[in-house]
Amino acid sequence: MGCEDLCPSKRTPLSPSPCGAVILCVFMFTLEERSEPGKFRNYVIREGSLLGQGTPMALEQTPKKDWYSILGADPSANVSDLKQKYQKLILLYHPDKQSADVPAGTMEECMQKFIEIDQAWKILGNEETKKKYDLQRHEDELRNVGPVDAQVRLEEMSWNQGDESFSLSCRCGGKYIVCKDEAQEATLISCDTCSLIVELLHQS
Ligand SMILES: [Zn+2]
């Protein structure tokens, strides 16, 4: 049975994901063809685990990892840089690119790495998930900085039409500012002057 027989994409092509990162559908390969039978197990990545069923990867469902460092990229890298790094790595760790005599353990590691790289690109290659992830990263950084000073609601903040942001005065004289686009998602806002943080409460 060849890969073509098994791969659903041959019958029902997947719609391209918004990040253009669809690389594989069901990816299946057999190492046994090029090595001693029984030495390696067959590796099967199910559709969905790798692709999130063609929808942008839900950030909430993925483990917390530093997706930038997985791609060997800096968080300030732009999307085309990220894409280049992703393409280089995904080829490097592609199971088909491994020589037939690598030990099974190494193969397994390669596979893990391959999946991880793919996940990283699913998140960072998609504008929506990248934005969410960046925000989450930023908030994690803030959490490490210091305790939350107060809890506020958006209604308690003042709206600034000029720069389309909400702001609140900090007791240091500085301001907590959150722009309109981030206001719905942000949960932590840092003061622009001191190290205090307020938690933004959202109606549930
Ligand atoms: Zn302050």
PDB file of N, CA and C in Angstrom, residues 84-133:
ATOM      1  N   GLN A  84      11.363  31.670   6.601  1.00  0.00           N
ATOM      2  CA  GLN A  84      12.642  31.124   6.132  1.00  0.00           C
ATOM      3  C   GLN A  84      13.221  30.121   7.108  1.00  0.00           C
ATOM      4  N   LYS A  85      13.178  30.495   8.370  1.00  0.00           N
ATOM      5  CA  LYS A  85      13.734  29.613   9.401  1.00  0.00           C
ATOM      6  C   LYS A  85      12.928  28.326   9.494  1.00  0.00           C
ATOM      7  N   TYR A  86      11.631  28.501   9.416  1.00  0.00           N
ATOM      8  CA  TYR A  86      10.743  27.335   9.468  1.00  0.00           C
ATOM      9  C   TYR A  86      11.047  26.383   8.307  1.00  0.00           C
ATOM     10  N   GLN A  87      11.151  26.943   7.114  1.00  0.00           N
ATOM     11  CA  GLN A  87      11.363  26.088   5.943  1.00  0.00           C
ATOM     12  C   GLN A  87      12.690  25.338   6.019  1.00  0.00           C
ATOM     13  N   LYS A  88      13.692  26.028   6.549  1.00  0.00           N
ATOM     14  CA  LYS A  88      15.011  25.407   6.671  1.00  0.00           C
ATOM     15  C   LYS A  88      14.955  24.238   7.663  1.00  0.00           C
ATOM     16  N   LEU A  89      14.313  24.525   8.812  1.00  0.00           N
ATOM     17  CA  LEU A  89      14.261  23.521   9.873  1.00  0.00           C
ATOM     18  C   LEU A  89      13.384  22.327   9.512  1.00  0.00           C
ATOM     19  N   ILE A  90      12.273  22.623   8.866  1.00  0.00           N
ATOM     20  CA  ILE A  90      11.331  21.534   8.588  1.00  0.00           C
ATOM     21  C   ILE A  90      11.959  20.551   7.601  1.00  0.00           C
ATOM     22  N   LEU A  91      12.812  21.071   6.738  1.00  0.00           N
ATOM     23  CA  LEU A  91      13.532  20.185   5.819  1.00  0.00           C
ATOM     24  C   LEU A  91      14.592  19.380   6.556  1.00  0.00           C
ATOM     25  N   LEU A  92      15.251  20.072   7.451  1.00  0.00           N
ATOM     26  CA  LEU A  92      16.327  19.443   8.221  1.00  0.00           C
ATOM     27  C   LEU A  92      15.816  18.267   9.043  1.00  0.00           C
ATOM     28  N   TYR A  93      14.639  18.450   9.604  1.00  0.00           N
ATOM     29  CA  TYR A  93      14.103  17.411  10.496  1.00  0.00           C
ATOM     30  C   TYR A  93      13.066  16.523   9.817  1.00  0.00           C
ATOM     31  N   HIS A  94      12.862  16.749   8.551  1.00  0.00           N
ATOM     32  CA  HIS A  94      11.886  15.929   7.851  1.00  0.00           C
ATOM     33  C   HIS A  94      12.303  14.468   7.920  1.00  0.00           C
ATOM     34  N   PRO A  95      11.381  13.607   8.349  1.00  0.00           N
ATOM     35  CA  PRO A  95      11.763  12.194   8.516  1.00  0.00           C
ATOM     36  C   PRO A  95      12.334  11.571   7.247  1.00  0.00           C
ATOM     37  N   ASP A  96      11.872  12.025   6.114  1.00  0.00           N
ATOM     38  CA  ASP A  96      12.392  11.475   4.861  1.00  0.00           C
ATOM     39  C   ASP A  96      13.830  11.885   4.591  1.00  0.00           C
ATOM     40  N   LYS A  97      14.276  12.936   5.269  1.00  0.00           N
ATOM     41  CA  LYS A  97      15.631  13.429   5.025  1.00  0.00           C
ATOM     42  C   LYS A  97      16.661  12.743   5.918  1.00  0.00           C
ATOM     43  N   GLN A  98      16.168  11.912   6.825  1.00  0.00           N
ATOM     44  CA  GLN A  98      17.108  11.260   7.732  1.00  0.00           C
ATOM     45  C   GLN A  98      17.686  10.013   7.048  1.00  0.00           C
ATOM     46  N   SER A  99      18.941   9.786   7.314  1.00  0.00           N
ATOM     47  CA  SER A  99      19.536   8.611   6.682  1.00  0.00           C
ATOM     48  C   SER A  99      18.983   7.352   7.345  1.00  0.00           C
ATOM     49  N   ALA A 100      18.985   6.290   6.587  1.00  0.00           N
ATOM     50  CA  ALA A 100      18.319   5.069   7.028  1.00  0.00           C
ATOM     51  C   ALA A 100      18.987   4.446   8.253  1.00  0.00           C
ATOM     52  N   ASP A 101      20.233   4.791   8.515  1.00  0.00           N
ATOM     53  CA  ASP A 101      20.931   4.104   9.601  1.00  0.00           C
ATOM     54  C   ASP A 101      20.916   4.861  10.924  1.00  0.00           C
ATOM     55  N   VAL A 102      20.094   5.938  11.020  1.00  0.00           N
ATOM     56  CA  VAL A 102      20.041   6.626  12.317  1.00  0.00           C
ATOM     57  C   VAL A 102      19.306   5.743  13.326  1.00  0.00           C
ATOM     58  N   PRO A 103      19.762   5.767  14.581  1.00  0.00           N
ATOM     59  CA  PRO A 103      19.103   4.941  15.597  1.00  0.00           C
ATOM     60  C   PRO A 103      17.649   5.359  15.798  1.00  0.00           C
ATOM     61  N   ALA A 104      16.840   4.414  16.225  1.00  0.00           N
ATOM     62  CA  ALA A 104      15.404   4.689  16.397  1.00  0.00           C
ATOM     63  C   ALA A 104      15.170   5.852  17.354  1.00  0.00           C
ATOM     64  N   GLY A 105      15.964   5.938  18.392  1.00  0.00           N
ATOM     65  CA  GLY A 105      15.815   7.009  19.376  1.00  0.00           C
ATOM     66  C   GLY A 105      16.019   8.374  18.742  1.00  0.00           C
ATOM     67  N   THR A 106      17.013   8.473  17.912  1.00  0.00           N
ATOM     68  CA  THR A 106      17.302   9.726  17.222  1.00  0.00           C
ATOM     69  C   THR A 106      16.162  10.083  16.276  1.00  0.00           C
ATOM     70  N   MET A 107      15.646   9.046  15.647  1.00  0.00           N
ATOM     71  CA  MET A 107      14.535   9.227  14.720  1.00  0.00           C
ATOM     72  C   MET A 107      13.333   9.800  15.464  1.00  0.00           C
ATOM     73  N   GLU A 108      13.097   9.243  16.630  1.00  0.00           N
ATOM     74  CA  GLU A 108      11.983   9.685  17.474  1.00  0.00           C
ATOM     75  C   GLU A 108      12.152  11.163  17.840  1.00  0.00           C
ATOM     76  N   GLU A 109      13.358  11.524  18.214  1.00  0.00           N
ATOM     77  CA  GLU A 109      13.648  12.916  18.570  1.00  0.00           C
ATOM     78  C   GLU A 109      13.417  13.842  17.381  1.00  0.00           C
ATOM     79  N   CYS A 110      13.849  13.362  16.238  1.00  0.00           N
ATOM     80  CA  CYS A 110      13.674  14.125  15.005  1.00  0.00           C
ATOM     81  C   CYS A 110      12.199  14.377  14.742  1.00  0.00           C
ATOM     82  N   MET A 111      11.428  13.339  14.976  1.00  0.00           N
ATOM     83  CA  MET A 111       9.995  13.398  14.746  1.00  0.00           C
ATOM     84  C   MET A 111       9.356  14.425  15.674  1.00  0.00           C
ATOM     85  N   GLN A 112       9.749  14.389  16.951  1.00  0.00           N
ATOM     86  CA  GLN A 112       9.238  15.341  17.939  1.00  0.00           C
ATOM     87  C   GLN A 112       9.563  16.762  17.504  1.00  0.00           C
ATOM     88  N   LYS A 113      10.774  16.930  17.098  1.00  0.00           N
ATOM     89  CA  LYS A 113      11.275  18.227  16.669  1.00  0.00           C
ATOM     90  C   LYS A 113      10.487  18.705  15.441  1.00  0.00           C
ATOM     91  N   PHE A 114      10.290  17.786  14.542  1.00  0.00           N
ATOM     92  CA  PHE A 114       9.559  18.073  13.306  1.00  0.00           C
ATOM     93  C   PHE A 114       8.149  18.580  13.629  1.00  0.00           C
ATOM     94  N   ILE A 115       7.480  17.890  14.539  1.00  0.00           N
ATOM     95  CA  ILE A 115       6.114  18.269  14.929  1.00  0.00           C
ATOM     96  C   ILE A 115       6.122  19.636  15.623  1.00  0.00           C
ATOM     97  N   GLU A 116       7.125  19.820  16.476  1.00  0.00           N
ATOM     98  CA  GLU A 116       7.248  21.064  17.227  1.00  0.00           C
ATOM     99  C   GLU A 116       7.466  22.267  16.290  1.00  0.00           C
ATOM    100  N   ILE A 117       8.322  22.065  15.315  1.00  0.00           N
ATOM    101  CA  ILE A 117       8.610  23.123  14.337  1.00  0.00           C
ATOM    102  C   ILE A 117       7.347  23.460  13.560  1.00  0.00           C
ATOM    103  N   ASP A 118       6.623  22.411  13.213  1.00  0.00           N
ATOM    104  CA  ASP A 118       5.380  22.604  12.481  1.00  0.00           C
ATOM    105  C   ASP A 118       4.366  23.396  13.321  1.00  0.00           C
ATOM    106  N   GLN A 119       4.275  23.044  14.592  1.00  0.00           N
ATOM    107  CA  GLN A 119       3.356  23.759  15.501  1.00  0.00           C
ATOM    108  C   GLN A 119       3.770  25.224  15.639  1.00  0.00           C
ATOM    109  N   ALA A 120       5.076  25.424  15.761  1.00  0.00           N
ATOM    110  CA  ALA A 120       5.584  26.795  15.920  1.00  0.00           C
ATOM    111  C   ALA A 120       5.162  27.655  14.736  1.00  0.00           C
ATOM    112  N   TRP A 121       5.270  27.080  13.557  1.00  0.00           N
ATOM    113  CA  TRP A 121       4.900  27.853  12.363  1.00  0.00           C
ATOM    114  C   TRP A 121       3.393  28.043  12.256  1.00  0.00           C
ATOM    115  N   LYS A 122       2.628  27.062  12.737  1.00  0.00           N
ATOM    116  CA  LYS A 122       1.167  27.193  12.741  1.00  0.00           C
ATOM    117  C   LYS A 122       0.772  28.417  13.553  1.00  0.00           C
ATOM    118  N   ILE A 123       1.486  28.618  14.654  1.00  0.00           N
ATOM    119  CA  ILE A 123       1.150  29.726  15.535  1.00  0.00           C
ATOM    120  C   ILE A 123       1.736  31.036  15.030  1.00  0.00           C
ATOM    121  N   LEU A 124       3.000  31.014  14.683  1.00  0.00           N
ATOM    122  CA  LEU A 124       3.677  32.266  14.337  1.00  0.00           C
ATOM    123  C   LEU A 124       3.456  32.688  12.883  1.00  0.00           C
ATOM    124  N   GLY A 125       3.059  31.734  12.054  1.00  0.00           N
ATOM    125  CA  GLY A 125       2.846  32.071  10.645  1.00  0.00           C
ATOM    126  C   GLY A 125       1.442  32.600  10.382  1.00  0.00           C
ATOM    127  N   ASN A 126       0.614  32.555  11.395  1.00  0.00           N
ATOM    128  CA  ASN A 126      -0.754  33.026  11.256  1.00  0.00           C
ATOM    129  C   ASN A 126      -0.921  34.322  12.054  1.00  0.00           C
ATOM    130  N   GLU A 127      -1.390  35.329  11.375  1.00  0.00           N
ATOM    131  CA  GLU A 127      -1.443  36.659  11.984  1.00  0.00           C
ATOM    132  C   GLU A 127      -2.233  36.667  13.292  1.00  0.00           C
ATOM    133  N   GLU A 128      -3.363  35.960  13.251  1.00  0.00           N
ATOM    134  CA  GLU A 128      -4.258  35.961  14.407  1.00  0.00           C
ATOM    135  C   GLU A 128      -3.642  35.241  15.616  1.00  0.00           C
ATOM    136  N   THR A 129      -3.125  34.035  15.368  1.00  0.00           N
ATOM    137  CA  THR A 129      -2.560  33.290  16.490  1.00  0.00           C
ATOM    138  C   THR A 129      -1.247  33.908  16.964  1.00  0.00           C
ATOM    139  N   LYS A 130      -0.514  34.502  16.034  1.00  0.00           N
ATOM    140  CA  LYS A 130       0.748  35.152  16.423  1.00  0.00           C
ATOM    141  C   LYS A 130       0.463  36.311  17.373  1.00  0.00           C
ATOM    142  N   LYS A 131      -0.576  37.071  17.034  1.00  0.00           N
ATOM    143  CA  LYS A 131      -0.936  38.221  17.847  1.00  0.00           C
ATOM    144  C   LYS A 131      -1.319  37.767  19.261  1.00  0.00           C
ATOM    145  N   LYS A 132      -2.119  36.711  19.314  1.00  0.00           N
ATOM    146  CA  LYS A 132      -2.544  36.177  20.613  1.00  0.00           C
ATOM    147  C   LYS A 132      -1.345  35.676  21.403  1.00  0.00           C
ATOM    148  N   TYR A 133      -0.477  34.963  20.691  1.00  0.00           N
ATOM    149  CA  TYR A 133       0.680  34.396  21.365  1.00  0.00           C
ATOM    150  C   TYR A 133       1.612  35.494  21.871  1.00  0.00           C
TER     151      TYR A 133
END
